[in-house]
Amino acid sequence: MRRPDQQTTTRPTPDAAPGTPPDAPPTDATGPRARQLAGTTGPEEQRLADPTGPRARQLAGTTGPEARQLAGTTGAARPPDPSGSRPAGSRPSGSRFAGDLTTEAVLAPYLRGQAADFLRSLRLHHEHSAPADSGGHDAAAATRALRRSARRISGALHTFRAALDPLWADQLRAELAWLSGILAREHAYAGRLTRLVEALHQLSGPALPAARGVRAAGESATSDAQGRAALGVGAARAGALLERRLTLARTRSHSAALQALGSSRFHAVADAVALLASDVPLAPGPAGRTAEALLEPAERAEQRLLTAVAALPPGDTEPYNEAQDAAWHQTRLLLRLHRYAHEVVLGATDPALTGAGHALDLHRDAVEAAGAAAAAARTPRIAPATAYALGVLHADQRHEVEAARAVFRETWPYAAALSTP
């Protein structure tokens, strides 16, 4: 792992080519989107009566592509750069010079751009959620885009709090975290059900659970056939039980999301984001508007990530240790904050961390799926065959957890951090 005095990936190099990538937020504080909102916002305590009001309609337009899915392909672990910089070839094309890393030139336009994307996604969600709209795919896509903008605004407010009005940043970040959590639950339950049903189908088919690991010595063909039969009988009942439980949870989450989007609390959040699209409250005085006001918080976010990765348990520990899940979840959150900080300071996310981030997402999904299987197995008065199928499903998802951890170790670009005791 690199020493704290070495250059970090979030500090631009002097030879970096200036420019802004196509998907980077505008760097003009008086750009078209800001001028569209100029003079239209009221005081912060004014609540929006309609999420698609005038301020949102001013931002109407086709949205850009949704957040690209992280690549699932893995590569060999790369050795750490002796200079402590990013691996060769991974420098974004939109790097900015250190002299331009001021709050007004970088952070404020970034927040305004994300706020504009938030309002556009909100308008699209309102349009595709209308009763006359036939499909839910566009509404789900608008919800994902809404969550994407909310996460990036919240991450920037968390990392660069010192460069902003701290009271305003804390309040808006808390509200955006509430909104993102509400909107994420329905999608999470739907994905969890799909994952578990597909795993049950694979386990109860021609591939036996024993094929996923090492078959016990002396296991007879008779016991193998008995295990196949028991799993086949219980898999259908286990799938029905999981579908009832997770569909009910998804329905409740959908109702909670609709209720939240119609609440006065959400109207206040939308109003605050609309104000952010035209005016970013900065920290008083010139100290919070220098390049170091952005570089130092970004580097601290990276160092926290490297420390968390170094503290992860090694790969040869005993499997099925669910007590280690919390450390991996925390690493995933720190990686997300680092990626957002990298996006603010250098204009794009670090492509070297794409595989590692995807592995941590898969780890989170497998952990939650294993928990859902274990919770269903605790249902009172279920048949032994159903409990057996759920136990096999839980073990299968824990295997997926271990596999995701192995992929993370292979794709993490700074291998030295994983070998630190």
Short mmCIF file of C-alpha atoms in Angstrom, two decimals:
data_model
loop_
_atom_site.label_atom_id
_atom_site.label_comp_id
_atom_site.label_asym_id
_atom_site.label_seq_id
_atom_site.Cartn_x
_atom_site.Cartn_y
_atom_site.Cartn_z
CA MET A 1 0.00 0.00 0.00
CA ARG A 2 1.26 3.44 -0.82
CA ARG A 3 2.72 5.68 1.80
CA PRO A 4 0.60 8.66 2.89
CA ASP A 5 3.21 11.07 1.50
CA GLN A 6 3.01 9.62 -2.00
CA GLN A 7 0.89 11.08 -4.74
CA THR A 8 -2.67 9.77 -4.81
CA THR A 9 -4.90 8.97 -7.72
CA THR A 10 -7.13 11.96 -7.07
CA ARG A 11 -4.40 14.60 -7.39
CA PRO A 12 -3.98 15.66 -11.02
CA THR A 13 -0.56 15.45 -12.62
CA PRO A 14 0.92 18.54 -14.28
CA ASP A 15 1.21 16.80 -17.65
CA ALA A 16 -2.43 15.79 -17.76
CA ALA A 17 -4.19 17.04 -20.85
CA PRO A 18 -6.85 19.60 -20.06
CA GLY A 19 -10.38 19.12 -21.23
CA THR A 20 -13.69 17.80 -20.09
CA PRO A 21 -15.20 14.45 -21.12
CA PRO A 22 -18.57 14.46 -22.81
CA ASP A 23 -20.42 13.28 -19.71
CA ALA A 24 -18.67 15.63 -17.31
CA PRO A 25 -20.74 18.40 -15.69
CA PRO A 26 -20.43 21.86 -17.22
CA THR A 27 -17.66 24.02 -15.84
CA ASP A 28 -19.37 27.31 -16.55
CA ALA A 29 -21.11 28.63 -13.48
CA THR A 30 -23.36 30.68 -15.77
CA GLY A 31 -24.10 27.91 -18.29
CA PRO A 32 -27.47 27.36 -19.93
CA ARG A 33 -28.88 25.15 -17.21
CA ALA A 34 -27.90 27.62 -14.53
CA ARG A 35 -29.35 30.53 -16.51
CA GLN A 36 -32.56 28.59 -17.01
CA LEU A 37 -33.00 28.33 -13.28
CA ALA A 38 -31.71 31.77 -12.44
CA GLY A 39 -34.32 33.90 -10.76
CA THR A 40 -36.95 31.15 -10.69
CA THR A 41 -36.28 29.71 -7.25
CA GLY A 42 -37.94 30.91 -4.11
CA PRO A 43 -36.74 30.63 -0.52
CA GLU A 44 -35.63 27.20 0.63
CA GLU A 45 -38.63 26.75 2.89
CA GLN A 46 -40.97 27.00 -0.10
CA ARG A 47 -42.13 23.50 -1.04
CA LEU A 48 -42.88 22.31 -4.55
CA ALA A 49 -46.54 21.65 -5.11
CA ASP A 50 -45.74 19.57 -8.18
CA PRO A 51 -42.50 17.65 -8.82
CA THR A 52 -42.88 18.61 -12.48
CA GLY A 53 -43.33 22.32 -11.85
CA PRO A 54 -41.81 25.17 -13.86
CA ARG A 55 -38.31 24.63 -12.58
CA ALA A 56 -38.36 20.98 -13.57
CA ARG A 57 -39.93 21.73 -16.97
CA GLN A 58 -37.15 24.17 -17.73
CA LEU A 59 -34.78 21.27 -17.48
CA ALA A 60 -36.86 19.07 -19.79
CA GLY A 61 -34.98 17.18 -22.38
CA THR A 62 -33.76 13.76 -23.17
CA THR A 63 -31.71 12.28 -20.46
CA GLY A 64 -28.27 10.95 -21.10
CA PRO A 65 -27.56 7.22 -20.98
CA GLU A 66 -28.11 5.60 -17.62
CA ALA A 67 -25.21 4.76 -15.40
CA ARG A 68 -23.24 2.18 -17.34
CA GLN A 69 -23.23 -1.25 -15.79
CA LEU A 70 -19.92 -2.05 -14.30
CA ALA A 71 -17.97 -4.53 -16.35
CA GLY A 72 -17.96 -8.02 -14.85
CA THR A 73 -14.78 -9.17 -16.54
CA THR A 74 -11.85 -9.63 -14.28
CA GLY A 75 -8.20 -9.13 -14.90
CA ALA A 76 -5.00 -10.06 -13.23
CA ALA A 77 -3.97 -8.09 -10.19
CA ARG A 78 -1.68 -5.22 -11.09
CA PRO A 79 1.33 -4.39 -8.99
CA PRO A 80 1.29 -1.04 -7.23
CA ASP A 81 2.85 1.88 -9.00
CA PRO A 82 6.15 2.76 -7.25
CA SER A 83 5.34 6.44 -7.61
CA GLY A 84 2.01 5.93 -5.94
CA SER A 85 0.07 7.21 -8.93
CA ARG A 86 -2.69 5.57 -10.91
CA PRO A 87 -1.75 2.49 -12.99
CA ALA A 88 -0.47 3.26 -16.45
CA GLY A 89 -3.12 3.98 -19.03
CA SER A 90 -5.90 4.68 -16.56
CA ARG A 91 -5.61 8.47 -16.40
CA PRO A 92 -8.92 10.00 -17.43
CA SER A 93 -8.93 12.20 -20.49
CA GLY A 94 -10.73 14.96 -18.60
CA SER A 95 -8.06 15.67 -15.98
CA ARG A 96 -7.87 19.26 -14.87
CA PHE A 97 -4.84 21.27 -13.94
CA ALA A 98 -4.29 21.81 -10.22
CA GLY A 99 -4.62 25.57 -10.67
CA ASP A 100 -8.23 25.11 -11.84
CA LEU A 101 -9.26 22.93 -8.91
CA THR A 102 -11.30 25.54 -7.13
CA THR A 103 -14.78 25.16 -5.72
CA GLU A 104 -16.25 27.62 -8.21
CA ALA A 105 -14.55 26.00 -11.21
CA VAL A 106 -15.09 22.32 -10.38
CA LEU A 107 -17.36 21.43 -7.46
CA ALA A 108 -20.09 24.01 -8.02
CA PRO A 109 -20.64 23.12 -11.71
CA TYR A 110 -20.56 19.42 -10.83
CA LEU A 111 -23.29 19.85 -8.21
CA ARG A 112 -25.36 22.01 -10.53
CA GLY A 113 -25.10 19.41 -13.29
CA GLN A 114 -26.14 16.57 -10.98
CA ALA A 115 -29.03 18.66 -9.66
CA ALA A 116 -30.21 19.27 -13.22
CA ASP A 117 -30.03 15.54 -13.94
CA PHE A 118 -32.02 14.89 -10.76
CA LEU A 119 -34.82 17.21 -11.87
CA ARG A 120 -34.87 15.76 -15.39
CA SER A 121 -35.14 12.23 -13.97
CA LEU A 122 -37.90 13.37 -11.66
CA ARG A 123 -39.90 14.77 -14.56
CA LEU A 124 -39.45 11.54 -16.55
CA HIS A 125 -40.48 9.46 -13.55
CA HIS A 126 -43.64 11.53 -13.18
CA GLU A 127 -44.48 11.13 -16.87
CA HIS A 128 -43.90 7.36 -17.03
CA SER A 129 -45.66 6.71 -13.71
CA ALA A 130 -48.91 8.27 -14.92
CA PRO A 131 -51.94 5.95 -15.11
CA ALA A 132 -52.09 6.34 -18.90
CA ASP A 133 -48.52 5.01 -19.24
CA SER A 134 -48.49 1.31 -20.04
CA GLY A 135 -45.03 0.19 -19.06
CA GLY A 136 -42.99 0.26 -15.90
CA HIS A 137 -39.60 -0.16 -17.59
CA ASP A 138 -39.21 3.55 -18.33
CA ALA A 139 -40.37 4.43 -14.83
CA ALA A 140 -37.79 2.03 -13.37
CA ALA A 141 -35.09 3.58 -15.57
CA ALA A 142 -36.09 7.05 -14.41
CA THR A 143 -35.95 5.86 -10.80
CA ARG A 144 -32.44 4.49 -11.30
CA ALA A 145 -31.34 7.78 -12.85
CA LEU A 146 -32.93 9.66 -9.94
CA ARG A 147 -31.04 7.51 -7.43
CA ARG A 148 -27.83 7.90 -9.41
CA SER A 149 -27.97 11.70 -9.22
CA ALA A 150 -29.00 11.62 -5.55
CA ARG A 151 -26.04 9.37 -4.66
CA ARG A 152 -23.56 11.58 -6.46
CA ILE A 153 -24.85 14.77 -4.87
CA SER A 154 -24.84 13.13 -1.44
CA GLY A 155 -21.32 11.73 -1.96
CA ALA A 156 -19.96 15.12 -3.04
CA LEU A 157 -21.58 16.82 -0.06
CA HIS A 158 -20.03 14.24 2.27
CA THR A 159 -16.50 14.36 0.86
CA PHE A 160 -16.24 18.08 0.19
CA ARG A 161 -18.23 19.29 3.20
CA ALA A 162 -15.42 21.66 4.25
CA ALA A 163 -15.73 23.59 0.97
CA LEU A 164 -19.50 24.06 1.40
CA ASP A 165 -21.89 25.49 3.94
CA PRO A 166 -21.67 22.65 6.50
CA LEU A 167 -25.18 22.98 7.94
CA TRP A 168 -26.78 23.06 4.50
CA ALA A 169 -24.63 20.15 3.27
CA ASP A 170 -25.49 17.94 6.27
CA GLN A 171 -29.23 18.57 5.96
CA LEU A 172 -29.42 17.97 2.23
CA ARG A 173 -27.18 14.89 2.43
CA ALA A 174 -29.41 13.33 5.08
CA GLU A 175 -32.53 13.96 3.01
CA LEU A 176 -30.97 12.56 -0.15
CA ALA A 177 -29.85 9.45 1.74
CA TRP A 178 -33.44 8.98 2.92
CA LEU A 179 -34.78 9.34 -0.60
CA SER A 180 -32.20 7.03 -2.17
CA GLY A 181 -32.86 4.36 0.45
CA ILE A 182 -36.63 4.52 -0.10
CA LEU A 183 -36.29 4.21 -3.87
CA ALA A 184 -33.71 1.41 -3.69
CA ARG A 185 -35.78 -1.06 -1.68
CA GLU A 186 -38.23 -2.08 -4.39
CA HIS A 187 -35.43 -2.69 -6.88
CA ALA A 188 -33.44 -4.63 -4.28
CA TYR A 189 -36.33 -6.98 -3.43
CA ALA A 190 -37.05 -7.63 -7.11
CA GLY A 191 -33.42 -8.43 -7.87
CA ARG A 192 -33.14 -10.64 -4.79
CA LEU A 193 -36.18 -12.70 -5.80
CA THR A 194 -34.87 -13.16 -9.33
CA ARG A 195 -31.46 -14.22 -8.05
CA LEU A 196 -32.84 -16.77 -5.59
CA VAL A 197 -35.35 -18.30 -7.98
CA GLU A 198 -32.69 -18.75 -10.65
CA ALA A 199 -30.31 -20.29 -8.11
CA LEU A 200 -33.01 -22.72 -6.95
CA HIS A 201 -33.67 -23.74 -10.54
CA GLN A 202 -30.00 -24.45 -11.13
CA LEU A 203 -29.59 -26.35 -7.86
CA SER A 204 -32.64 -28.56 -8.41
CA GLY A 205 -31.73 -29.30 -12.04
CA PRO A 206 -29.08 -31.66 -13.42
CA ALA A 207 -26.28 -29.87 -11.53
CA LEU A 208 -26.15 -31.17 -7.97
CA PRO A 209 -24.95 -29.13 -4.98
CA ALA A 210 -22.05 -31.58 -4.65
CA ALA A 211 -20.80 -30.49 -8.06
CA ARG A 212 -20.10 -27.02 -6.65
CA GLY A 213 -17.58 -28.30 -4.14
CA VAL A 214 -15.62 -31.39 -3.18
CA ARG A 215 -17.73 -34.50 -2.75
CA ALA A 216 -17.31 -36.14 0.62
CA ALA A 217 -15.15 -39.26 0.57
CA GLY A 218 -17.16 -42.46 0.44
CA GLU A 219 -20.43 -40.83 -0.55
CA SER A 220 -22.55 -43.47 -2.24
CA ALA A 221 -24.73 -43.15 -5.28
CA THR A 222 -27.77 -43.98 -3.14
CA SER A 223 -27.31 -41.03 -0.81
CA ASP A 224 -26.64 -38.86 -3.84
CA ALA A 225 -29.95 -39.85 -5.39
CA GLN A 226 -31.75 -39.28 -2.10
CA GLY A 227 -30.29 -35.80 -1.83
CA ARG A 228 -31.36 -35.05 -5.40
CA ALA A 229 -34.91 -36.21 -4.72
CA ALA A 230 -35.20 -34.26 -1.45
CA LEU A 231 -33.90 -31.11 -3.09
CA GLY A 232 -36.25 -31.49 -6.05
CA VAL A 233 -39.27 -31.86 -3.76
CA GLY A 234 -38.38 -28.89 -1.57
CA ALA A 235 -37.17 -26.53 -4.31
CA ALA A 236 -40.63 -25.81 -5.67
CA ARG A 237 -42.04 -25.12 -2.20
CA ALA A 238 -39.03 -23.03 -1.27
CA GLY A 239 -39.42 -20.99 -4.45
CA ALA A 240 -43.09 -20.38 -3.71
CA LEU A 241 -42.29 -19.35 -0.14
CA LEU A 242 -39.58 -16.94 -1.28
CA GLU A 243 -41.87 -15.49 -3.93
CA ARG A 244 -44.62 -14.82 -1.40
CA ARG A 245 -42.27 -13.21 1.09
CA LEU A 246 -40.24 -11.09 -1.33
CA THR A 247 -43.21 -10.08 -3.49
CA LEU A 248 -44.99 -8.84 -0.40
CA ALA A 249 -41.90 -6.91 0.67
CA ARG A 250 -41.54 -5.47 -2.84
CA THR A 251 -45.19 -4.39 -2.90
CA ARG A 252 -44.83 -2.66 0.45
CA SER A 253 -41.64 -0.95 -0.73
CA HIS A 254 -43.39 0.25 -3.89
CA SER A 255 -46.21 1.72 -1.82
CA ALA A 256 -43.71 3.37 0.51
CA ALA A 257 -41.87 4.88 -2.46
CA LEU A 258 -45.07 6.28 -3.95
CA GLN A 259 -46.06 7.69 -0.59
CA ALA A 260 -42.62 9.25 -0.15
CA LEU A 261 -42.68 10.83 -3.62
CA GLY A 262 -45.99 12.48 -2.78
CA SER A 263 -45.00 13.69 0.68
CA SER A 264 -44.16 17.22 1.71
CA ARG A 265 -40.73 15.98 2.80
CA PHE A 266 -39.90 14.95 -0.75
CA HIS A 267 -41.25 18.23 -2.11
CA ALA A 268 -38.83 20.01 0.21
CA VAL A 269 -35.95 17.84 -1.08
CA ALA A 270 -36.89 18.57 -4.70
CA ASP A 271 -37.07 22.28 -3.92
CA ALA A 272 -33.62 22.19 -2.29
CA VAL A 273 -32.17 20.40 -5.32
CA ALA A 274 -33.80 22.93 -7.65
CA LEU A 275 -32.12 25.71 -5.67
CA LEU A 276 -28.83 23.80 -5.88
CA ALA A 277 -29.13 23.78 -9.68
CA SER A 278 -28.78 27.57 -9.67
CA ASP A 279 -26.88 28.38 -6.48
CA VAL A 280 -24.31 26.32 -4.55
CA PRO A 281 -23.83 27.52 -0.94
CA LEU A 282 -20.06 27.68 -0.46
CA ALA A 283 -18.07 27.92 2.75
CA PRO A 284 -17.52 31.50 3.91
CA GLY A 285 -14.14 33.06 3.19
CA PRO A 286 -11.54 32.23 0.55
CA ALA A 287 -10.06 29.24 2.42
CA GLY A 288 -12.74 26.87 1.20
CA ARG A 289 -12.39 27.93 -2.44
CA THR A 290 -8.78 26.97 -3.16
CA ALA A 291 -7.48 23.88 -4.90
CA GLU A 292 -6.49 22.28 -1.58
CA ALA A 293 -10.10 22.50 -0.43
CA LEU A 294 -10.87 19.83 -3.03
CA LEU A 295 -7.61 17.87 -3.19
CA GLU A 296 -7.22 17.20 0.51
CA PRO A 297 -10.75 15.79 1.08
CA ALA A 298 -10.43 13.64 -2.04
CA GLU A 299 -7.10 12.25 -0.85
CA ARG A 300 -8.53 11.54 2.60
CA ALA A 301 -11.37 9.60 0.97
CA GLU A 302 -8.83 7.55 -0.94
CA GLN A 303 -6.72 6.87 2.13
CA ARG A 304 -9.78 5.69 4.06
CA LEU A 305 -10.52 3.28 1.23
CA LEU A 306 -6.97 1.92 1.14
CA THR A 307 -7.00 1.47 4.91
CA ALA A 308 -10.29 -0.42 4.76
CA VAL A 309 -9.02 -2.69 1.97
CA ALA A 310 -5.83 -3.42 3.90
CA ALA A 311 -7.93 -4.41 6.94
CA LEU A 312 -10.01 -6.95 5.01
CA PRO A 313 -9.43 -10.57 6.08
CA PRO A 314 -7.12 -12.60 3.83
CA GLY A 315 -8.49 -15.04 1.34
CA ASP A 316 -7.41 -18.18 3.20
CA THR A 317 -9.68 -17.60 6.20
CA GLU A 318 -12.43 -20.02 7.15
CA PRO A 319 -15.40 -19.72 4.72
CA TYR A 320 -18.99 -18.93 5.66
CA ASN A 321 -17.88 -16.33 8.17
CA GLU A 322 -20.81 -13.95 8.08
CA ALA A 323 -19.24 -11.73 10.73
CA GLN A 324 -16.88 -10.40 8.06
CA ASP A 325 -19.67 -9.08 5.84
CA ALA A 326 -19.84 -5.69 7.57
CA ALA A 327 -16.21 -4.88 6.73
CA TRP A 328 -16.83 -5.67 3.07
CA HIS A 329 -19.97 -3.53 3.00
CA GLN A 330 -18.04 -0.63 4.51
CA THR A 331 -15.33 -1.05 1.86
CA ARG A 332 -17.98 -0.89 -0.84
CA LEU A 333 -19.32 2.41 0.53
CA LEU A 334 -15.80 3.88 0.79
CA LEU A 335 -15.04 2.79 -2.77
CA ARG A 336 -18.17 4.56 -3.97
CA LEU A 337 -17.17 7.77 -2.17
CA HIS A 338 -13.69 7.55 -3.66
CA ARG A 339 -15.09 7.03 -7.16
CA TYR A 340 -17.35 10.07 -6.80
CA ALA A 341 -14.49 12.19 -5.48
CA HIS A 342 -12.35 11.05 -8.41
CA GLU A 343 -15.20 12.02 -10.72
CA VAL A 344 -15.37 15.51 -9.23
CA VAL A 345 -11.66 16.27 -9.19
CA LEU A 346 -10.52 14.54 -12.39
CA GLY A 347 -13.72 14.69 -14.43
CA ALA A 348 -14.31 10.90 -14.69
CA THR A 349 -14.33 7.79 -12.56
CA ASP A 350 -11.15 5.71 -12.35
CA PRO A 351 -11.52 2.82 -14.84
CA ALA A 352 -9.01 0.76 -12.85
CA LEU A 353 -11.62 0.38 -10.08
CA THR A 354 -14.47 -0.78 -12.33
CA GLY A 355 -13.92 -4.50 -11.77
CA ALA A 356 -13.42 -4.10 -8.03
CA GLY A 357 -16.60 -2.07 -7.67
CA HIS A 358 -18.59 -4.63 -9.65
CA ALA A 359 -17.27 -7.43 -7.43
CA LEU A 360 -18.35 -5.57 -4.30
CA ASP A 361 -21.82 -5.05 -5.76
CA LEU A 362 -22.08 -8.79 -6.42
CA HIS A 363 -20.85 -9.43 -2.87
CA ARG A 364 -23.60 -7.24 -1.45
CA ASP A 365 -26.28 -8.95 -3.57
CA ALA A 366 -25.11 -12.44 -2.57
CA VAL A 367 -25.00 -11.55 1.13
CA GLU A 368 -28.54 -10.16 1.06
CA ALA A 369 -29.80 -13.16 -0.91
CA ALA A 370 -28.23 -15.54 1.61
CA GLY A 371 -29.90 -13.61 4.41
CA ALA A 372 -33.28 -13.84 2.68
CA ALA A 373 -32.90 -17.61 2.31
CA ALA A 374 -31.96 -17.98 5.97
CA ALA A 375 -34.91 -15.83 7.05
CA ALA A 376 -37.31 -17.92 4.96
CA ALA A 377 -35.90 -21.11 6.50
CA ARG A 378 -36.91 -19.79 9.93
CA THR A 379 -40.58 -19.68 8.89
CA PRO A 380 -42.64 -21.71 11.40
CA ARG A 381 -44.12 -25.06 10.40
CA ILE A 382 -42.45 -25.48 7.02
CA ALA A 383 -41.85 -28.96 5.62
CA PRO A 384 -38.42 -30.55 6.16
CA ALA A 385 -37.86 -30.76 2.39
CA THR A 386 -38.51 -27.01 2.08
CA ALA A 387 -36.11 -26.24 4.91
CA TYR A 388 -33.50 -28.48 3.29
CA ALA A 389 -33.82 -26.69 -0.06
CA LEU A 390 -33.52 -23.30 1.65
CA GLY A 391 -30.43 -24.49 3.52
CA VAL A 392 -28.80 -25.60 0.27
CA LEU A 393 -29.75 -22.26 -1.28
CA HIS A 394 -28.20 -20.38 1.65
CA ALA A 395 -24.97 -22.35 1.28
CA ASP A 396 -24.96 -21.68 -2.46
CA GLN A 397 -25.24 -17.93 -1.94
CA ARG A 398 -22.47 -18.00 0.65
CA HIS A 399 -20.31 -19.70 -2.01
CA GLU A 400 -21.18 -16.74 -4.24
CA VAL A 401 -20.07 -14.40 -1.47
CA GLU A 402 -16.68 -16.09 -1.30
CA ALA A 403 -16.40 -16.01 -5.09
CA ALA A 404 -17.11 -12.26 -5.15
CA ARG A 405 -14.43 -11.68 -2.53
CA ALA A 406 -11.94 -13.63 -4.64
CA VAL A 407 -12.83 -11.58 -7.71
CA PHE A 408 -12.32 -8.38 -5.75
CA ARG A 409 -8.85 -9.49 -4.70
CA GLU A 410 -7.98 -10.31 -8.31
CA THR A 411 -9.25 -7.04 -9.73
CA TRP A 412 -8.08 -4.67 -6.99
CA PRO A 413 -5.45 -2.53 -8.80
CA TYR A 414 -3.17 -2.06 -5.75
CA ALA A 415 -2.28 -5.60 -4.78
CA ALA A 416 0.12 -4.49 -2.04
CA ALA A 417 -2.82 -3.24 0.03
CA LEU A 418 -4.26 -6.76 0.24
CA SER A 419 -1.03 -8.27 1.54
CA THR A 420 -0.70 -5.81 4.40
CA PRO A 421 -1.28 -7.61 7.73
#
